[in-house]
mmCIF file of C-alpha atoms in Angstrom:
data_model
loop_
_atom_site.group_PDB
_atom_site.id
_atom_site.type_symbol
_atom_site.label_atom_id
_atom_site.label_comp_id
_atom_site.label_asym_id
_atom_site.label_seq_id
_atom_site.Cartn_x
_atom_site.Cartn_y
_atom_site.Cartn_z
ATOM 1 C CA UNK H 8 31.385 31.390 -10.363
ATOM 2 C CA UNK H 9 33.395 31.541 -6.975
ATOM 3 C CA UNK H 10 29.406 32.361 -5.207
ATOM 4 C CA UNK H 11 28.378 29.406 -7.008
ATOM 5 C CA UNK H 12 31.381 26.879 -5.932
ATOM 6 C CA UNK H 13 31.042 28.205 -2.540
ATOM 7 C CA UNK H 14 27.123 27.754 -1.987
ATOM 8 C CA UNK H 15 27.573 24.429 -3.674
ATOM 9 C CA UNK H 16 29.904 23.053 -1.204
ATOM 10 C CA UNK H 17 28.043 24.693 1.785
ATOM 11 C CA UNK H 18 25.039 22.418 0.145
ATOM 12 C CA UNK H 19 26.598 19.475 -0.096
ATOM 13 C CA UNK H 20 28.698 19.699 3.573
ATOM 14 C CA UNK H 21 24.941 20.309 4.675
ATOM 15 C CA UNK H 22 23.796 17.233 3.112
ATOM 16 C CA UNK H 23 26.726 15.866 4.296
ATOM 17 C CA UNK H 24 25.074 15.833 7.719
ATOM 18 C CA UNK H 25 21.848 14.803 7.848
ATOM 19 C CA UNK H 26 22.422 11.075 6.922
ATOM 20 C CA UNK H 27 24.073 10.689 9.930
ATOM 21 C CA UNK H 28 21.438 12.609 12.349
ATOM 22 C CA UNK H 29 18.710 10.931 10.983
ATOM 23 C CA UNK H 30 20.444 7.814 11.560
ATOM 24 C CA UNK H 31 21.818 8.008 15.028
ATOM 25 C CA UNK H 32 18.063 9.079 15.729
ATOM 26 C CA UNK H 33 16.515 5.467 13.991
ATOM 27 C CA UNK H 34 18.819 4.317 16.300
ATOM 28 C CA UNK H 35 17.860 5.537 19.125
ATOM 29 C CA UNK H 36 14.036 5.625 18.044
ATOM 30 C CA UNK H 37 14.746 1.412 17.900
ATOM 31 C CA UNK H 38 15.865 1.041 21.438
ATOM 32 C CA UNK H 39 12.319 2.249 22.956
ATOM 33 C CA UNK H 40 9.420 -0.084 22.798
ATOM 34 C CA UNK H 41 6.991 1.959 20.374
ATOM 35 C CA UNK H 42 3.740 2.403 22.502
ATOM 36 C CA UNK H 43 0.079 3.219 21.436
ATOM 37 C CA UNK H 44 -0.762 6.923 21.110
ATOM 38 C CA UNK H 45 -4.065 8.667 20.402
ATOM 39 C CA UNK H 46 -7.041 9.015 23.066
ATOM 40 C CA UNK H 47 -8.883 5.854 23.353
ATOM 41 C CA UNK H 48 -12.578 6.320 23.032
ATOM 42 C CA UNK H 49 -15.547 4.515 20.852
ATOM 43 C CA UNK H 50 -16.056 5.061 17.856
ATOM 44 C CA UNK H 51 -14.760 4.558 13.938
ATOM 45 C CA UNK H 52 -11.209 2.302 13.813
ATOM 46 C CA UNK H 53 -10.021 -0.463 13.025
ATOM 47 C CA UNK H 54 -8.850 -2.246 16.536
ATOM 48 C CA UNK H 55 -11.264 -4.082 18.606
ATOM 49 C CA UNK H 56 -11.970 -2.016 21.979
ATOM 50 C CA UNK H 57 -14.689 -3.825 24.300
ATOM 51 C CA UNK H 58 -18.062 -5.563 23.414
ATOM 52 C CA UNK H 59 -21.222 -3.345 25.582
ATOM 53 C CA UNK H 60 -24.573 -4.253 26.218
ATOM 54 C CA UNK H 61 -27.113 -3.306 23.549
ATOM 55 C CA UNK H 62 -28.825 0.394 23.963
ATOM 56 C CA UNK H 63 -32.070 2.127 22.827
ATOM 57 C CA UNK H 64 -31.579 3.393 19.565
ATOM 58 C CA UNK H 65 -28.674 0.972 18.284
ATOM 59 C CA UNK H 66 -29.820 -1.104 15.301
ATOM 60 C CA UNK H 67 -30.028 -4.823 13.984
ATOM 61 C CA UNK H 68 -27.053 -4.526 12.018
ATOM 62 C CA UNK H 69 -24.558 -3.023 15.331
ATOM 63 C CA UNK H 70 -25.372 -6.275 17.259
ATOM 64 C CA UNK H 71 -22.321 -8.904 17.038
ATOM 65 C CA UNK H 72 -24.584 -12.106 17.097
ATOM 66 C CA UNK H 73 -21.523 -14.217 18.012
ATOM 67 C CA UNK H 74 -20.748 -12.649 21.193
ATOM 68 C CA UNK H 75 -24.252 -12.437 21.883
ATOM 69 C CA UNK H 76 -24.808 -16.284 21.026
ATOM 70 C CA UNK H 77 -22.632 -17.442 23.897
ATOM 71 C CA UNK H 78 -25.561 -15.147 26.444
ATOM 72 C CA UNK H 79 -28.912 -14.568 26.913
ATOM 73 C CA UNK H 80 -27.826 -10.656 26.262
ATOM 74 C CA UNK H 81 -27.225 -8.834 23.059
ATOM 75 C CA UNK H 82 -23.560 -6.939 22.599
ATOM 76 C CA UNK H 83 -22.356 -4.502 20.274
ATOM 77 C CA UNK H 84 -18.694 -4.977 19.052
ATOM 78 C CA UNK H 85 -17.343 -1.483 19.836
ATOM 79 C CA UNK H 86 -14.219 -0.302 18.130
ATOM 80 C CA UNK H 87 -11.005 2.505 19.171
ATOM 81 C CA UNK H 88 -11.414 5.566 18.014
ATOM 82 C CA UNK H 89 -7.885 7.196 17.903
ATOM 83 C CA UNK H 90 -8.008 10.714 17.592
ATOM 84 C CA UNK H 91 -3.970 11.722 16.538
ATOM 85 C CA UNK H 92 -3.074 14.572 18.045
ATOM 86 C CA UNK H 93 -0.302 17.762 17.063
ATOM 87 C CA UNK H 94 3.306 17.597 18.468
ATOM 88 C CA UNK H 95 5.006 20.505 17.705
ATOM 89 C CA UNK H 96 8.991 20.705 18.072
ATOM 90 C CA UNK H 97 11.285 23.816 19.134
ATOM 91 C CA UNK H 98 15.041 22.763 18.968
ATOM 92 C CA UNK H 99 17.543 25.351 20.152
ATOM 93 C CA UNK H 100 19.542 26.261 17.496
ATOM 94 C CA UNK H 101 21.357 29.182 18.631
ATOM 95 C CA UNK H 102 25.098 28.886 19.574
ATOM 96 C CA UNK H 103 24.974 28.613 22.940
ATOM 97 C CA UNK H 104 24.210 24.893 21.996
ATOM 98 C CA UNK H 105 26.855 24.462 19.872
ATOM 99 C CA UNK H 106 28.911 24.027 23.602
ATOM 100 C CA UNK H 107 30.911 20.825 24.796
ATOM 101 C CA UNK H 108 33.783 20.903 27.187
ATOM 102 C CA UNK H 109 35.510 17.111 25.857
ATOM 103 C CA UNK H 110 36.985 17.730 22.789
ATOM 104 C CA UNK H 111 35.383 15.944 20.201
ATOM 105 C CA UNK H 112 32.223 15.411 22.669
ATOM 106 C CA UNK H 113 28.948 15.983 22.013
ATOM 107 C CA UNK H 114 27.404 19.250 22.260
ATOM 108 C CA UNK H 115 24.402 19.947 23.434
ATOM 109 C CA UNK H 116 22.951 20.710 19.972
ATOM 110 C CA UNK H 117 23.921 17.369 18.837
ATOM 111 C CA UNK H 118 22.302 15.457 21.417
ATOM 112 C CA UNK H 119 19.056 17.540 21.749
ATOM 113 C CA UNK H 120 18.397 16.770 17.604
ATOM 114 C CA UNK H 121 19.011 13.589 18.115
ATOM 115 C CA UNK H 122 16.645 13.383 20.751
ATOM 116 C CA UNK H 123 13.726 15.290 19.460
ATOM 117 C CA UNK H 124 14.158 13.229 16.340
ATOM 118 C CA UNK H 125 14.003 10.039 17.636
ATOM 119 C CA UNK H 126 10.925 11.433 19.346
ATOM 120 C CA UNK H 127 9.718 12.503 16.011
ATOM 121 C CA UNK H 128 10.242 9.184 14.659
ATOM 122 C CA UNK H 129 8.068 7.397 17.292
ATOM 123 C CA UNK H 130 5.748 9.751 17.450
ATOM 124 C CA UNK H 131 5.030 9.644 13.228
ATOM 125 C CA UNK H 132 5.532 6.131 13.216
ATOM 126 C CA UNK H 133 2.423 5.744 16.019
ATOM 127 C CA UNK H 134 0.536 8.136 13.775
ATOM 128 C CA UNK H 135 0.911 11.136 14.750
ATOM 129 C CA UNK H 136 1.485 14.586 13.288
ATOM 130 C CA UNK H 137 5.002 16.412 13.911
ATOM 131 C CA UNK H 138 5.851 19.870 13.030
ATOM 132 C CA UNK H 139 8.255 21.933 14.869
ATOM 133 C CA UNK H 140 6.450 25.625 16.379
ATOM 134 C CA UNK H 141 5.970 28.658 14.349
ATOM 135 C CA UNK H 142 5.373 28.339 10.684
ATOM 136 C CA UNK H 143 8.226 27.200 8.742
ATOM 137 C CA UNK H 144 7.004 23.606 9.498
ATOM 138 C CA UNK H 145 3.489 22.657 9.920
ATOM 139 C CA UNK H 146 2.508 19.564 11.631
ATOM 140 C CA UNK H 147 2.083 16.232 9.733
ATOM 141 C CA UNK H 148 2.589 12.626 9.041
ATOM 142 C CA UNK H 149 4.059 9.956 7.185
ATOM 143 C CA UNK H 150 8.005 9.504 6.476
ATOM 144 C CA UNK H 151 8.298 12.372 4.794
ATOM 145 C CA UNK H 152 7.837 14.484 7.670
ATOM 146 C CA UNK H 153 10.736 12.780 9.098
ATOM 147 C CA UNK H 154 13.407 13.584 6.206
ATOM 148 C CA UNK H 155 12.046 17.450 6.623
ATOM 149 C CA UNK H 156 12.095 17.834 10.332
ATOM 150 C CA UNK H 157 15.974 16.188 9.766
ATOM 151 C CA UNK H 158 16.625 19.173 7.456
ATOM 152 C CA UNK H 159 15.088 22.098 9.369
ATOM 153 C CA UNK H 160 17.279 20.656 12.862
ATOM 154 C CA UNK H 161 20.331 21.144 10.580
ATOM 155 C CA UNK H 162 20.050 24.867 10.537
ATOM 156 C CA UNK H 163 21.250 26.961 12.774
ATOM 157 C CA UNK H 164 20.274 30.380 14.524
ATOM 158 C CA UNK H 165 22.082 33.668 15.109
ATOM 159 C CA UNK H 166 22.411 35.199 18.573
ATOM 160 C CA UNK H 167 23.875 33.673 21.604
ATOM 161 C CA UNK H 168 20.642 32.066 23.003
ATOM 162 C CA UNK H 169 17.428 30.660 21.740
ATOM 163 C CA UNK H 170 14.193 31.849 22.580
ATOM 164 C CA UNK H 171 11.155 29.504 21.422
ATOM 165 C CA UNK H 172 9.006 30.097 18.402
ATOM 166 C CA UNK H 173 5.019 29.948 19.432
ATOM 167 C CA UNK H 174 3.865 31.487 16.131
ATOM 168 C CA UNK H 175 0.716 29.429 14.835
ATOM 169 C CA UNK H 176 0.832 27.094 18.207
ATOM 170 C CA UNK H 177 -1.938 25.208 17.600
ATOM 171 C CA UNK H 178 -4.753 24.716 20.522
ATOM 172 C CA UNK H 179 -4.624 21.504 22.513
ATOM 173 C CA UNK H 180 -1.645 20.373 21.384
ATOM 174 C CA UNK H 181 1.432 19.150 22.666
ATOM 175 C CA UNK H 182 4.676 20.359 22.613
ATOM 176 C CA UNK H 183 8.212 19.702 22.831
ATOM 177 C CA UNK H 184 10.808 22.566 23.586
ATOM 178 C CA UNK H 185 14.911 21.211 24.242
ATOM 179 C CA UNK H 186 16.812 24.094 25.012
ATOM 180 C CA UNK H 187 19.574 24.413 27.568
ATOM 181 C CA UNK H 188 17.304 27.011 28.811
ATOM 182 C CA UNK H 189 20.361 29.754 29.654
ATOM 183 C CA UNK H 190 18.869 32.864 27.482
ATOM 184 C CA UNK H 191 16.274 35.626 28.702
ATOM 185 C CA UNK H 192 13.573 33.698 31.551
ATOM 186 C CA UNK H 193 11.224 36.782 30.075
ATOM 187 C CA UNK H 194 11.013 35.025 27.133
ATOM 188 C CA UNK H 195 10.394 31.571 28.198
ATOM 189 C CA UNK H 196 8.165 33.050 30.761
ATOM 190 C CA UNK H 197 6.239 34.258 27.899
ATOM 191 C CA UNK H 198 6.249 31.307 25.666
ATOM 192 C CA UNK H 199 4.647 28.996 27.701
ATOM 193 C CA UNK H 200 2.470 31.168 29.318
ATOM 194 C CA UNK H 201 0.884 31.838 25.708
ATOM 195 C CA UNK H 202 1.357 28.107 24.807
ATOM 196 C CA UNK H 203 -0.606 27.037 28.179
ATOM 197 C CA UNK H 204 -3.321 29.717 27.406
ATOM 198 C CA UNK H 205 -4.238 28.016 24.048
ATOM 199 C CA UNK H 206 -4.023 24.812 25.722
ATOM 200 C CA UNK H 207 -0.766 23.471 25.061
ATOM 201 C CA UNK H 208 0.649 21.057 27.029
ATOM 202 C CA UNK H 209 4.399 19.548 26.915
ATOM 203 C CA UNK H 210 7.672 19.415 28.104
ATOM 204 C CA UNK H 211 10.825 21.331 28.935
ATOM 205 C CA UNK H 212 13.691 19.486 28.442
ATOM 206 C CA UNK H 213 17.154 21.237 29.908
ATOM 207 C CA UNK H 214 20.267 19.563 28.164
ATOM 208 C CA UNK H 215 23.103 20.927 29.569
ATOM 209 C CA UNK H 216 27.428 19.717 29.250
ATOM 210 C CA UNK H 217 28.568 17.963 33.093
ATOM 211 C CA UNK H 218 30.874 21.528 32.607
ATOM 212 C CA UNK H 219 28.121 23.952 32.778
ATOM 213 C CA UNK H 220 26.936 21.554 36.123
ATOM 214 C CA UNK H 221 30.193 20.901 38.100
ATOM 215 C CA UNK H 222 32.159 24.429 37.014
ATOM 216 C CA UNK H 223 35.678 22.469 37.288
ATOM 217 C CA UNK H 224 37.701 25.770 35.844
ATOM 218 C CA UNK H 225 40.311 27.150 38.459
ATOM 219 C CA UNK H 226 42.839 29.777 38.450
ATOM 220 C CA UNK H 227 42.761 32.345 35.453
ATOM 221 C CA UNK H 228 40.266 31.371 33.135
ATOM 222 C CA UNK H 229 38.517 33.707 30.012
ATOM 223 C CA UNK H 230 34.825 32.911 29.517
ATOM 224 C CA UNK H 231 33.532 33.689 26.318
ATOM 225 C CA UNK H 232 29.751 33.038 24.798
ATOM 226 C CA UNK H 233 29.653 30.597 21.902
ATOM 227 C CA UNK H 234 28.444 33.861 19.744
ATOM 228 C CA UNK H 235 31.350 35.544 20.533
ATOM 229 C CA UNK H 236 29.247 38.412 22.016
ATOM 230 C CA UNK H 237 30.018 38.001 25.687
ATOM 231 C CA UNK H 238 33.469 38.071 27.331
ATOM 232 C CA UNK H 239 34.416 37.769 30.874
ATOM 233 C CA UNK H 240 38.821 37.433 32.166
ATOM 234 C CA UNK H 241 39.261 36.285 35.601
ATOM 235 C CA UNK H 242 42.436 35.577 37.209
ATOM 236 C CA UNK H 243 40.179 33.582 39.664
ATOM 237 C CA UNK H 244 37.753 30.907 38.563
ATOM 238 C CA UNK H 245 37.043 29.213 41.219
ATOM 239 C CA UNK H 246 35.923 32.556 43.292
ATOM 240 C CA UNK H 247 33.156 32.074 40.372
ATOM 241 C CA UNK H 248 31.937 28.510 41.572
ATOM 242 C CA UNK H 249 29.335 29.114 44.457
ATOM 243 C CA UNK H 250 27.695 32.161 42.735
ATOM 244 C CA UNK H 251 27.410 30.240 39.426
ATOM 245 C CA UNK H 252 26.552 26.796 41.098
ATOM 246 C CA UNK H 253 23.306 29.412 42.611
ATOM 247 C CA UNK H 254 22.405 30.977 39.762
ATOM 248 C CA UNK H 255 21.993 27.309 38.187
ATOM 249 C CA UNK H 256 20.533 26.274 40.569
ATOM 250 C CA UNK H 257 18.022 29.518 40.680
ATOM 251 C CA UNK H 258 17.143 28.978 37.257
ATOM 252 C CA UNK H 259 16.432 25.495 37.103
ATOM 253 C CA UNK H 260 14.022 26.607 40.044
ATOM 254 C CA UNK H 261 12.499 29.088 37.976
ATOM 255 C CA UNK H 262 11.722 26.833 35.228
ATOM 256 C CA UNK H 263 10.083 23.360 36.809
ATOM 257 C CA UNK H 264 7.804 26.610 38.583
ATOM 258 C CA UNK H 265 6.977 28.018 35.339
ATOM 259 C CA UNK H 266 6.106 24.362 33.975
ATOM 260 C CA UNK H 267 4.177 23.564 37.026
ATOM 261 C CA UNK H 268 2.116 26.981 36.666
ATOM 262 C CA UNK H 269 1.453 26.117 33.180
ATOM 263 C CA UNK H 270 0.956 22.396 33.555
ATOM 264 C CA UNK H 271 4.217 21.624 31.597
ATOM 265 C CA UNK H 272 6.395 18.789 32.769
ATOM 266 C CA UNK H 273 9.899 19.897 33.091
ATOM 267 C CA UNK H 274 13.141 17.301 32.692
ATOM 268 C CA UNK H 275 17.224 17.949 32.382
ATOM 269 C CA UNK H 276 20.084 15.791 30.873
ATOM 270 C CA UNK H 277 23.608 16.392 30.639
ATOM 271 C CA UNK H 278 25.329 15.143 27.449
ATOM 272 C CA UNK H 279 27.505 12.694 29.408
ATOM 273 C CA UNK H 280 24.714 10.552 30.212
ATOM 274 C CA UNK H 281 22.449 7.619 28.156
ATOM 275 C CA UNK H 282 20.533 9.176 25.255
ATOM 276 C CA UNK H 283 18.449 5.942 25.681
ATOM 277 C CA UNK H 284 16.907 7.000 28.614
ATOM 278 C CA UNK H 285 16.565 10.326 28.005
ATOM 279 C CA UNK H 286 14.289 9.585 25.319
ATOM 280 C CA UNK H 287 11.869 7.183 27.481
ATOM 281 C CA UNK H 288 11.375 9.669 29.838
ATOM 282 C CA UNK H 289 10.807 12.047 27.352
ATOM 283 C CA UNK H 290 7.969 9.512 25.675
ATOM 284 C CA UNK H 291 6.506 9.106 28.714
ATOM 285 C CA UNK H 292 6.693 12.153 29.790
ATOM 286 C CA UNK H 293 4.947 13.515 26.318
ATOM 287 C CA UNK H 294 2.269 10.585 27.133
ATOM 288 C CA UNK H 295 1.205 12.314 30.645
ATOM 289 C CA UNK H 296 3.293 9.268 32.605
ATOM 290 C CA UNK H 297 6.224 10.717 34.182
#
C-alpha cells in the first residue's frame, strides 16, 4: 500500500505541474502575432491566392467569368495550396537544466519548456504538425497534441547532460532543439549532421543562467554538476574566470559553425531576459526570417 500512496502522490505532484506550464506557455503563445505557415503554391485550399491568365488545357468550368467580365481576357481564380509541414521538438531534460543561480529563479529547464511550448502552440494552432524527435511522440495536430507535448516536457532525464534524440527524424522537416548545449560536442556534432543529411532544417537554441555567462564566484568556491556526478573545490574562483569565459566562448563558436555547416540557424538566451522575444525570434527564425 505504501508503493501505491507513494506513486499516487508522485502522480498527482506531476499533474500538479502541467496546468501551470501549459499556461505560462498560452501566455506567451498570445503575445506573438500568429503568422501564416505552410509553402504557398497553387493548388487545392480554401484562401484566394491570385487570378492568372487562362492556359491550354484548362476547362470551361476553371474560368472565373466575373473577373474575366471586367477584360477582354479570361482568368482562372487560383487558390493556396498549403502544404503543413513536421516540427519536431528536443527539450533538454537532463539536470544540467535544472540550474539557476537566483534563488527561486528560473532555471533553464523552466524557461526552455515554456518556450518550445508556446512554439508548439503557434505552430498547431497555424496547422501544423508537432512531435518532439525520436519516437515516443510522433508529429501531429489539433489541441490534443498540445496537452501531450505538455506532459512529455514534464519528464525528466538521467545523466548530467542531454544529448538530442534523432530516432525516426523525419526527411524535410524542421526542427527545434533547446538545450544549454554544455554536454559532449561529439554528440551534437552527430545529431545534426544526421538531421541535415535527411534534410532537416531548424534551430539551436542555447539557454543559458547570466551565472554560467558572467562567472561572478570569487574566493573558495565548490562546483558541483546538477547530477551530482562532477565535483571540483577551489580555494580560488576567480583564477577560473578567463579559462571558463574561453571555453564558453569556444563552444558557442563551435556550435553557430556546426549550424552553419548544416544549414541550421543557431540563437542563445539567458533566463534573465524577455521570454517574449525569445520566442519571436525563435518563430521567425523556424520560418527561414532571422
Amino acid at each position: 500500500m505504501s508503493s501505491v500512496a507513494h506513486l499516487r502522490a508522485r502522480a498527482e505532484a506531476e499533474a500538479a505541474r502541467l496546468p501551470p506550464l501549459l499556461a505560462q506557455a498560452e501566455h506567451l503563445a498570445g503575445t506573438v502575432l500568429l503568422g501564416e505557415h505552410g509553402r504557398r503554391r497553387s493548388g487545392l485550399g480554401d484562401d484566394f491566392w491570385q487570378y492568372r491568365p487562362v492556359q491550354p488545357g484548362d476547362s470551361l468550368r476553371m474560368i472565373d467569368w466575373r473577373r474575366s467580365a471586367k477584360s477582354d481576357a479570361q482568368f482562372v481564380r487560383q487558390r493556396e495550396w498549403q502544404v503543413a509541414q513536421s516540427v519536431m521538438l528536443w527539450v533538454d531534460a537532463a539536470p544540467s537544466m535544472q540550474f539557476s543561480s537566483a534563488k527561486d529563479g528560473i532555471s533553464k529547464g523552466e524557461r526552455a519548456r515554456v518556450l518550445a511550448l508556446a512554439v508548439a502552440i503557434l505552430l498547431i494552432r497555424s496547422g501544423e504538425r508537432v512531435g518532439l524527435t525520436g519516437t515516443l511522440l510522433p508529429p501531429r495536430r489539433g489541441e490534443g497534441q498540445i496537452l501531450r507535448l505538455t506532459e512529455m516536457f514534464l519528464r525528466e532525464d538521467e545523466g548530467d547532460y542531454g544529448t538530442p534524440e534523432t530516432k525516426a527524424m523525419l526527411p524535410h522537416a524542421r526542427a527545434l532543439f533547446v538545450s544549454d548545449f554544455m554536454g559532449d560536442f561529439a554528440a551534437f556534432t552527430q545529431a545534426l549532421t544526421k538531421a541535415a543529411d535527411r534534410g532537416v532544417r531548424g534551430v539551436c537554441y542555447q539557454v543559458l543562467d547570466p551565472a554560467e555567462e558572467d562567472f561572478p564566484y570569487r574566493g573558495r568556491a565548490v562546483f558541483e554538476s546538477m547530477g551530482g556526478s562532477l565535483t571540483h573545490e577551489t580555494k580560488k574562483a576567480d583564477d577560473l574566470r578567463t579559462r571558463y569565459i574561453e571555453r564558453l566562448a569556444e563552444r558557442r563558436e563551435q556550435l553557430k559553425d556546426l549550424c552553419r555547416v548544416t544549414g541550421w540557424h543557431y540563437g542563445t538566451h539567458h533566463t534573465g531576459e524577455s521570454a517574449q522575444a525569445a520566442l519571436l525570434w525563435l518563430h521567425q527564425a523556424l520560418e527561414g526570417r532571422s
